[in-house]
């Protein structure tokens, strides 16, 4: 069955430090992978996506993610975190055909706090 | 840039009342979705809609829920008799399709529903 796991519920980093948020998935083929960010009280904004090609993808706000097929992972990284990056981050996988899960499956999210 | 818009941003309703959440998907998109996020939990799929009918629905989407595209632009979610556990952020999303690059879903800002 398809699934997405974000093992870290909450991460705190200092401003200026590097960041890596983990995402592992279970999927029968090569998935399409997404990272969304949700600021408090806001909607879901797409940070980046992987469909095919270069396994290192660049997104908005200085984020990047690397697709590693052998590890079934799509970890999100940023070399230097800013206070405005404090938010919740969701990894998602698709397309999901049939069943009742919709087109995307989301992980449970990782909440990022940034220390000054 | 085209975007999905949702109204209202926040709705408070009494238990047992009917609510209608409204969405305007991106105009050239063909697939529409409703997701919900109970506070502190992951984003969950409710229903997808294509060609004026439900294409998939989750087990959450029971007889209390219905969706409609009453005109060429709006997409609505109706909850007939709200329960306390319906309190959540409801996200509308749309996509061009369901395969390939069309998998990318564009999300609205959400409607926070509070049932009292």
PDB file of C-alpha atoms in Angstrom:
ATOM      1  CA  UNK A   1       0.000   0.000   0.000  1.00  0.00           C
ATOM      2  CA  UNK A   2       1.164   3.501  -0.734  1.00  0.00           C
ATOM      3  CA  UNK A   3       2.227   5.572   2.250  1.00  0.00           C
ATOM      4  CA  UNK A   4       4.344   8.505   3.293  1.00  0.00           C
ATOM      5  CA  UNK A   5       6.312   8.677   6.516  1.00  0.00           C
ATOM      6  CA  UNK A   6       7.770  11.785   8.065  1.00  0.00           C
ATOM      7  CA  UNK A   7       9.585  10.426  11.104  1.00  0.00           C
ATOM      8  CA  UNK A   8      10.192  13.768  12.786  1.00  0.00           C
ATOM      9  CA  UNK A   9       7.140  15.393  14.316  1.00  0.00           C
ATOM     10  CA  UNK A  10       8.927  18.517  15.523  1.00  0.00           C
ATOM     11  CA  UNK A  11      12.382  19.907  14.782  1.00  0.00           C
ATOM     12  CA  UNK A  12      14.007  22.988  16.248  1.00  0.00           C
ATOM     13  CA  UNK A  13      17.008  24.598  14.578  1.00  0.00           C
ATOM     14  CA  UNK A  14      18.886  27.817  15.150  1.00  0.00           C
ATOM     15  CA  UNK A  15      18.597  30.587  12.626  1.00  0.00           C
ATOM     16  CA  UNK A  16      21.388  30.251  10.108  1.00  0.00           C
ATOM     17  CA  UNK A  17      21.821  26.539  10.704  1.00  0.00           C
ATOM     18  CA  UNK A  18      21.244  23.929   8.046  1.00  0.00           C
ATOM     19  CA  UNK A  19      18.052  21.908   7.889  1.00  0.00           C
ATOM     20  CA  UNK A  20      17.062  18.481   6.690  1.00  0.00           C
ATOM     21  CA  UNK A  21      13.514  17.164   6.943  1.00  0.00           C
ATOM     22  CA  UNK A  22      13.051  13.492   6.263  1.00  0.00           C
ATOM     23  CA  UNK A  23      10.451  11.843   4.080  1.00  0.00           C
ATOM     24  CA  UNK A  24      10.170   8.173   3.200  1.00  0.00           C
ATOM     25  CA  UNK A  25       7.546   6.670   0.971  1.00  0.00           C
ATOM     26  CA  UNK A  26       6.132   3.376  -0.088  1.00  0.00           C
ATOM     27  CA  UNK A  27       5.001   3.241  -3.687  1.00  0.00           C
ATOM     28  CA  UNK A  28       4.866   0.565  -6.350  1.00  0.00           C
ATOM     29  CA  UNK A  29       6.687   2.515  -9.048  1.00  0.00           C
ATOM     30  CA  UNK A  30       8.548   5.776  -9.373  1.00  0.00           C
ATOM     31  CA  UNK A  31       6.343   8.288  -7.661  1.00  0.00           C
ATOM     32  CA  UNK A  32       5.822  11.953  -8.132  1.00  0.00           C
ATOM     33  CA  UNK A  33       6.930  13.655  -4.952  1.00  0.00           C
ATOM     34  CA  UNK A  34       6.028  16.964  -3.423  1.00  0.00           C
ATOM     35  CA  UNK A  35       6.885  19.116  -0.462  1.00  0.00           C
ATOM     36  CA  UNK A  36       4.295  21.585   0.785  1.00  0.00           C
ATOM     37  CA  UNK A  37       4.681  24.199   3.492  1.00  0.00           C
ATOM     38  CA  UNK A  38       1.941  25.485   5.742  1.00  0.00           C
ATOM     39  CA  UNK A  39       2.522  28.632   7.762  1.00  0.00           C
ATOM     40  CA  UNK A  40       0.315  29.079  10.832  1.00  0.00           C
ATOM     41  CA  UNK A  41      -3.271  29.710   9.801  1.00  0.00           C
ATOM     42  CA  UNK A  42      -2.378  29.524   6.140  1.00  0.00           C
ATOM     43  CA  UNK A  43      -2.970  27.140   3.279  1.00  0.00           C
ATOM     44  CA  UNK A  44      -0.617  24.701   1.631  1.00  0.00           C
ATOM     45  CA  UNK A  45       2.057  26.187  -0.577  1.00  0.00           C
ATOM     46  CA  UNK A  46       4.066  24.013  -2.948  1.00  0.00           C
ATOM     47  CA  UNK A  47       7.800  24.239  -2.214  1.00  0.00           C
ATOM     48  CA  UNK A  48       9.044  21.848  -4.855  1.00  0.00           C
ATOM     49  CA  UNK A  49       8.217  18.735  -6.785  1.00  0.00           C
ATOM     50  CA  UNK A  50       9.937  15.787  -8.421  1.00  0.00           C
ATOM     51  CA  UNK A  51       8.546  14.144 -11.508  1.00  0.00           C
ATOM     52  CA  UNK A  52      11.582  12.781 -13.343  1.00  0.00           C
ATOM     53  CA  UNK A  53      15.120  13.638 -14.407  1.00  0.00           C
ATOM     54  CA  UNK A  54      17.652  15.205 -12.091  1.00  0.00           C
ATOM     55  CA  UNK A  55      17.157  13.731  -8.651  1.00  0.00           C
ATOM     56  CA  UNK A  56      18.132  16.980  -6.945  1.00  0.00           C
ATOM     57  CA  UNK A  57      15.344  19.495  -7.335  1.00  0.00           C
ATOM     58  CA  UNK A  58      15.349  23.133  -6.437  1.00  0.00           C
ATOM     59  CA  UNK A  59      12.350  24.880  -5.010  1.00  0.00           C
ATOM     60  CA  UNK A  60      11.254  28.233  -3.762  1.00  0.00           C
ATOM     61  CA  UNK A  61      12.669  30.016  -0.724  1.00  0.00           C
ATOM     62  CA  UNK A  62      16.056  28.344  -1.116  1.00  0.00           C
ATOM     63  CA  UNK A  63      14.842  24.801  -0.468  1.00  0.00           C
ATOM     64  CA  UNK A  64      15.994  21.722  -2.302  1.00  0.00           C
ATOM     65  CA  UNK A  65      15.178  18.041  -2.090  1.00  0.00           C
ATOM     66  CA  UNK A  66      16.885  14.903  -3.286  1.00  0.00           C
ATOM     67  CA  UNK A  67      15.092  11.837  -4.562  1.00  0.00           C
ATOM     68  CA  UNK A  68      16.892   8.649  -3.600  1.00  0.00           C
ATOM     69  CA  UNK A  69      15.209   5.652  -5.146  1.00  0.00           C
ATOM     70  CA  UNK A  70      17.331   3.128  -3.271  1.00  0.00           C
ATOM     71  CA  UNK A  71      16.276   4.591   0.057  1.00  0.00           C
ATOM     72  CA  UNK A  72      12.712   5.490  -0.972  1.00  0.00           C
ATOM     73  CA  UNK A  73      13.392   8.944   0.358  1.00  0.00           C
ATOM     74  CA  UNK A  74      12.809  12.520  -0.650  1.00  0.00           C
ATOM     75  CA  UNK A  75      14.429  14.642   2.038  1.00  0.00           C
ATOM     76  CA  UNK A  76      14.050  18.393   2.105  1.00  0.00           C
ATOM     77  CA  UNK A  77      17.089  20.565   2.787  1.00  0.00           C
ATOM     78  CA  UNK A  78      18.023  24.161   3.250  1.00  0.00           C
ATOM     79  CA  UNK A  79      21.603  25.310   3.899  1.00  0.00           C
ATOM     80  CA  UNK A  80      20.701  28.272   6.113  1.00  0.00           C
ATOM     81  CA  UNK A  81      17.366  28.569   7.868  1.00  0.00           C
ATOM     82  CA  UNK A  82      15.627  31.903   8.335  1.00  0.00           C
ATOM     83  CA  UNK A  83      13.165  32.696  11.120  1.00  0.00           C
ATOM     84  CA  UNK A  84      10.423  32.996   8.511  1.00  0.00           C
ATOM     85  CA  UNK A  85      10.867  29.312   7.659  1.00  0.00           C
ATOM     86  CA  UNK A  86       9.112  28.339  10.882  1.00  0.00           C
ATOM     87  CA  UNK A  87       6.094  26.395   9.635  1.00  0.00           C
ATOM     88  CA  UNK A  88       4.810  22.890   9.117  1.00  0.00           C
ATOM     89  CA  UNK A  89       6.157  20.901   6.208  1.00  0.00           C
ATOM     90  CA  UNK A  90       4.308  18.117   4.455  1.00  0.00           C
ATOM     91  CA  UNK A  91       5.683  15.535   2.094  1.00  0.00           C
ATOM     92  CA  UNK A  92       3.225  14.056  -0.416  1.00  0.00           C
ATOM     93  CA  UNK A  93       3.335  11.325  -3.044  1.00  0.00           C
ATOM     94  CA  UNK A  94       1.216  10.616  -6.105  1.00  0.00           C
ATOM     95  CA  UNK A  95      -0.430   9.858  -8.386  1.00  0.00           C
ATOM     96  CA  UNK A  96      -2.641   7.452  -6.567  1.00  0.00           C
ATOM     97  CA  UNK A  97      -4.960   5.553  -8.876  1.00  0.00           C
ATOM     98  CA  UNK A  98      -8.156   4.034  -7.747  1.00  0.00           C
ATOM     99  CA  UNK A  99      -9.037   3.250  -4.170  1.00  0.00           C
ATOM    100  CA  UNK A 100     -10.137   6.013  -1.870  1.00  0.00           C
ATOM    101  CA  UNK A 101      -7.010   7.941  -1.106  1.00  0.00           C
ATOM    102  CA  UNK A 102      -7.333  10.696  -3.644  1.00  0.00           C
ATOM    103  CA  UNK A 103      -4.630  11.803  -5.981  1.00  0.00           C
ATOM    104  CA  UNK A 104      -2.050  12.549  -3.294  1.00  0.00           C
ATOM    105  CA  UNK A 105      -1.115  10.968   0.005  1.00  0.00           C
ATOM    106  CA  UNK A 106       0.352  13.238   2.640  1.00  0.00           C
ATOM    107  CA  UNK A 107       2.700  12.532   5.476  1.00  0.00           C
ATOM    108  CA  UNK A 108       1.793  13.644   8.977  1.00  0.00           C
ATOM    109  CA  UNK A 109       3.974  16.702   8.713  1.00  0.00           C
ATOM    110  CA  UNK A 110       7.045  18.049  10.485  1.00  0.00           C
ATOM    111  CA  UNK A 111       6.745  21.213  12.479  1.00  0.00           C
ATOM    112  CA  UNK A 112       9.828  23.399  12.220  1.00  0.00           C
ATOM    113  CA  UNK A 113      10.682  25.889  14.944  1.00  0.00           C
ATOM    114  CA  UNK A 114      13.539  28.357  14.494  1.00  0.00           C
ATOM    115  CA  UNK A 115      15.539  29.699  17.437  1.00  0.00           C
ATOM    116  CA  UNK A 116      16.978  33.196  17.151  1.00  0.00           C
TER     117      UNK A 116
ATOM    118  CA  UNK B   1      -0.786  33.801 -11.127  1.00  0.00           C
ATOM    119  CA  UNK B   2      -3.921  31.654 -11.045  1.00  0.00           C
ATOM    120  CA  UNK B   3      -4.935  30.417  -7.643  1.00  0.00           C
ATOM    121  CA  UNK B   4      -7.615  28.462  -5.855  1.00  0.00           C
ATOM    122  CA  UNK B   5      -9.776  30.646  -3.675  1.00  0.00           C
ATOM    123  CA  UNK B   6     -11.901  29.532  -0.758  1.00  0.00           C
ATOM    124  CA  UNK B   7     -14.617  31.284   1.198  1.00  0.00           C
ATOM    125  CA  UNK B   8     -15.147  31.868   4.009  1.00  0.00           C
ATOM    126  CA  UNK B   9     -11.751  31.731   5.668  1.00  0.00           C
ATOM    127  CA  UNK B  10     -13.345  30.873   8.995  1.00  0.00           C
ATOM    128  CA  UNK B  11     -16.799  29.562   9.762  1.00  0.00           C
ATOM    129  CA  UNK B  12     -18.312  28.900  13.161  1.00  0.00           C
ATOM    130  CA  UNK B  13     -21.473  26.834  13.276  1.00  0.00           C
ATOM    131  CA  UNK B  14     -23.624  25.111  15.827  1.00  0.00           C
ATOM    132  CA  UNK B  15     -23.714  21.346  15.979  1.00  0.00           C
ATOM    133  CA  UNK B  16     -26.464  19.980  13.763  1.00  0.00           C
ATOM    134  CA  UNK B  17     -26.440  22.909  11.377  1.00  0.00           C
ATOM    135  CA  UNK B  18     -25.692  22.671   7.687  1.00  0.00           C
ATOM    136  CA  UNK B  19     -22.631  24.402   6.281  1.00  0.00           C
ATOM    137  CA  UNK B  20     -21.486  25.033   2.748  1.00  0.00           C
ATOM    138  CA  UNK B  21     -17.835  25.654   2.039  1.00  0.00           C
ATOM    139  CA  UNK B  22     -17.076  27.325  -1.243  1.00  0.00           C
ATOM    140  CA  UNK B  23     -14.169  27.100  -3.624  1.00  0.00           C
ATOM    141  CA  UNK B  24     -13.253  28.556  -6.964  1.00  0.00           C
ATOM    142  CA  UNK B  25     -10.732  26.223  -8.628  1.00  0.00           C
ATOM    143  CA  UNK B  26      -8.244  27.334 -11.247  1.00  0.00           C
ATOM    144  CA  UNK B  27     -10.211  27.921 -14.399  1.00  0.00           C
ATOM    145  CA  UNK B  28      -8.615  25.404 -16.792  1.00  0.00           C
ATOM    146  CA  UNK B  29      -8.380  22.621 -14.237  1.00  0.00           C
ATOM    147  CA  UNK B  30     -10.575  19.567 -14.601  1.00  0.00           C
ATOM    148  CA  UNK B  31     -10.162  17.759 -11.277  1.00  0.00           C
ATOM    149  CA  UNK B  32     -11.290  19.145  -7.993  1.00  0.00           C
ATOM    150  CA  UNK B  33     -10.661  17.895  -4.493  1.00  0.00           C
ATOM    151  CA  UNK B  34     -11.547  18.445  -0.902  1.00  0.00           C
ATOM    152  CA  UNK B  35      -9.119  17.580   1.865  1.00  0.00           C
ATOM    153  CA  UNK B  36      -9.383  18.210   5.545  1.00  0.00           C
ATOM    154  CA  UNK B  37      -6.901  18.646   8.344  1.00  0.00           C
ATOM    155  CA  UNK B  38      -8.005  18.166  11.908  1.00  0.00           C
ATOM    156  CA  UNK B  39      -5.894  20.306  14.204  1.00  0.00           C
ATOM    157  CA  UNK B  40      -2.501  18.754  14.733  1.00  0.00           C
ATOM    158  CA  UNK B  41      -3.111  15.906  12.324  1.00  0.00           C
ATOM    159  CA  UNK B  42      -2.226  15.174   8.739  1.00  0.00           C
ATOM    160  CA  UNK B  43      -4.018  16.295   5.636  1.00  0.00           C
ATOM    161  CA  UNK B  44      -6.666  13.720   4.697  1.00  0.00           C
ATOM    162  CA  UNK B  45      -8.385  13.184   1.402  1.00  0.00           C
ATOM    163  CA  UNK B  46     -12.164  13.525   1.327  1.00  0.00           C
ATOM    164  CA  UNK B  47     -13.334  13.472  -2.261  1.00  0.00           C
ATOM    165  CA  UNK B  48     -12.360  14.088  -5.854  1.00  0.00           C
ATOM    166  CA  UNK B  49     -14.666  15.361  -8.551  1.00  0.00           C
ATOM    167  CA  UNK B  50     -14.396  15.169 -12.306  1.00  0.00           C
ATOM    168  CA  UNK B  51     -16.827  15.715 -15.129  1.00  0.00           C
ATOM    169  CA  UNK B  52     -19.593  16.695 -12.728  1.00  0.00           C
ATOM    170  CA  UNK B  53     -19.434  13.590 -10.623  1.00  0.00           C
ATOM    171  CA  UNK B  54     -17.519  12.131  -7.741  1.00  0.00           C
ATOM    172  CA  UNK B  55     -14.575  10.097  -8.996  1.00  0.00           C
ATOM    173  CA  UNK B  56     -13.234   8.939  -5.637  1.00  0.00           C
ATOM    174  CA  UNK B  57     -14.135   9.373  -2.027  1.00  0.00           C
ATOM    175  CA  UNK B  58     -12.647   8.285   1.250  1.00  0.00           C
ATOM    176  CA  UNK B  59     -14.379   6.551   4.112  1.00  0.00           C
ATOM    177  CA  UNK B  60     -14.561   9.916   5.854  1.00  0.00           C
ATOM    178  CA  UNK B  61     -16.871  11.183   3.131  1.00  0.00           C
ATOM    179  CA  UNK B  62     -20.099   9.684   4.414  1.00  0.00           C
ATOM    180  CA  UNK B  63     -23.717  10.579   3.721  1.00  0.00           C
ATOM    181  CA  UNK B  64     -23.373  13.802   5.697  1.00  0.00           C
ATOM    182  CA  UNK B  65     -21.117  15.200   2.990  1.00  0.00           C
ATOM    183  CA  UNK B  66     -21.901  16.206  -0.541  1.00  0.00           C
ATOM    184  CA  UNK B  67     -20.153  18.133  -3.285  1.00  0.00           C
ATOM    185  CA  UNK B  68     -21.474  20.126  -6.138  1.00  0.00           C
ATOM    186  CA  UNK B  69     -20.346  22.267  -9.004  1.00  0.00           C
ATOM    187  CA  UNK B  70     -23.376  24.520  -9.232  1.00  0.00           C
ATOM    188  CA  UNK B  71     -22.008  26.649 -12.046  1.00  0.00           C
ATOM    189  CA  UNK B  72     -18.938  26.904 -14.223  1.00  0.00           C
ATOM    190  CA  UNK B  73     -16.686  28.283 -11.541  1.00  0.00           C
ATOM    191  CA  UNK B  74     -17.701  27.222  -8.030  1.00  0.00           C
ATOM    192  CA  UNK B  75     -17.108  23.920  -6.277  1.00  0.00           C
ATOM    193  CA  UNK B  76     -18.837  23.426  -2.962  1.00  0.00           C
ATOM    194  CA  UNK B  77     -18.658  21.049  -0.023  1.00  0.00           C
ATOM    195  CA  UNK B  78     -21.819  20.696   2.038  1.00  0.00           C
ATOM    196  CA  UNK B  79     -21.993  19.128   5.465  1.00  0.00           C
ATOM    197  CA  UNK B  80     -25.641  18.456   6.233  1.00  0.00           C
ATOM    198  CA  UNK B  81     -25.634  18.130   9.990  1.00  0.00           C
ATOM    199  CA  UNK B  82     -22.346  19.147  11.503  1.00  0.00           C
ATOM    200  CA  UNK B  83     -20.778  17.281  14.386  1.00  0.00           C
ATOM    201  CA  UNK B  84     -18.119  18.461  16.795  1.00  0.00           C
ATOM    202  CA  UNK B  85     -15.614  16.175  15.115  1.00  0.00           C
ATOM    203  CA  UNK B  86     -16.140  17.972  11.800  1.00  0.00           C
ATOM    204  CA  UNK B  87     -14.130  20.870  13.204  1.00  0.00           C
ATOM    205  CA  UNK B  88     -11.105  21.094  10.944  1.00  0.00           C
ATOM    206  CA  UNK B  89      -9.373  23.069   8.228  1.00  0.00           C
ATOM    207  CA  UNK B  90     -10.911  22.174   4.894  1.00  0.00           C
ATOM    208  CA  UNK B  91      -8.771  22.589   1.800  1.00  0.00           C
ATOM    209  CA  UNK B  92      -9.982  22.741  -1.730  1.00  0.00           C
ATOM    210  CA  UNK B  93      -7.567  21.814  -4.487  1.00  0.00           C
ATOM    211  CA  UNK B  94      -7.598  21.478  -8.229  1.00  0.00           C
ATOM    212  CA  UNK B  95      -5.387  19.884 -10.836  1.00  0.00           C
ATOM    213  CA  UNK B  96      -5.228  19.721 -14.595  1.00  0.00           C
ATOM    214  CA  UNK B  97      -5.457  15.951 -14.529  1.00  0.00           C
ATOM    215  CA  UNK B  98      -4.451  12.928 -12.534  1.00  0.00           C
ATOM    216  CA  UNK B  99      -1.384  11.608 -14.283  1.00  0.00           C
ATOM    217  CA  UNK B 100       2.082  12.881 -14.992  1.00  0.00           C
ATOM    218  CA  UNK B 101       2.711  16.523 -14.349  1.00  0.00           C
ATOM    219  CA  UNK B 102      -1.030  16.971 -14.015  1.00  0.00           C
ATOM    220  CA  UNK B 103      -0.747  15.301 -10.643  1.00  0.00           C
ATOM    221  CA  UNK B 104       0.293  18.605  -9.124  1.00  0.00           C
ATOM    222  CA  UNK B 105      -2.519  19.897  -6.975  1.00  0.00           C
ATOM    223  CA  UNK B 106      -2.965  23.569  -6.261  1.00  0.00           C
ATOM    224  CA  UNK B 107      -4.444  24.251  -2.869  1.00  0.00           C
ATOM    225  CA  UNK B 108      -6.569  27.057  -1.561  1.00  0.00           C
ATOM    226  CA  UNK B 109      -5.906  28.853   1.699  1.00  0.00           C
ATOM    227  CA  UNK B 110      -8.441  26.711   3.503  1.00  0.00           C
ATOM    228  CA  UNK B 111     -11.614  27.270   5.477  1.00  0.00           C
ATOM    229  CA  UNK B 112     -11.355  26.733   9.189  1.00  0.00           C
ATOM    230  CA  UNK B 113     -14.619  25.194  10.352  1.00  0.00           C
ATOM    231  CA  UNK B 114     -15.395  25.321  14.047  1.00  0.00           C
ATOM    232  CA  UNK B 115     -18.420  23.394  15.275  1.00  0.00           C
ATOM    233  CA  UNK B 116     -19.660  24.431  18.710  1.00  0.00           C
TER     234      UNK B 116
END
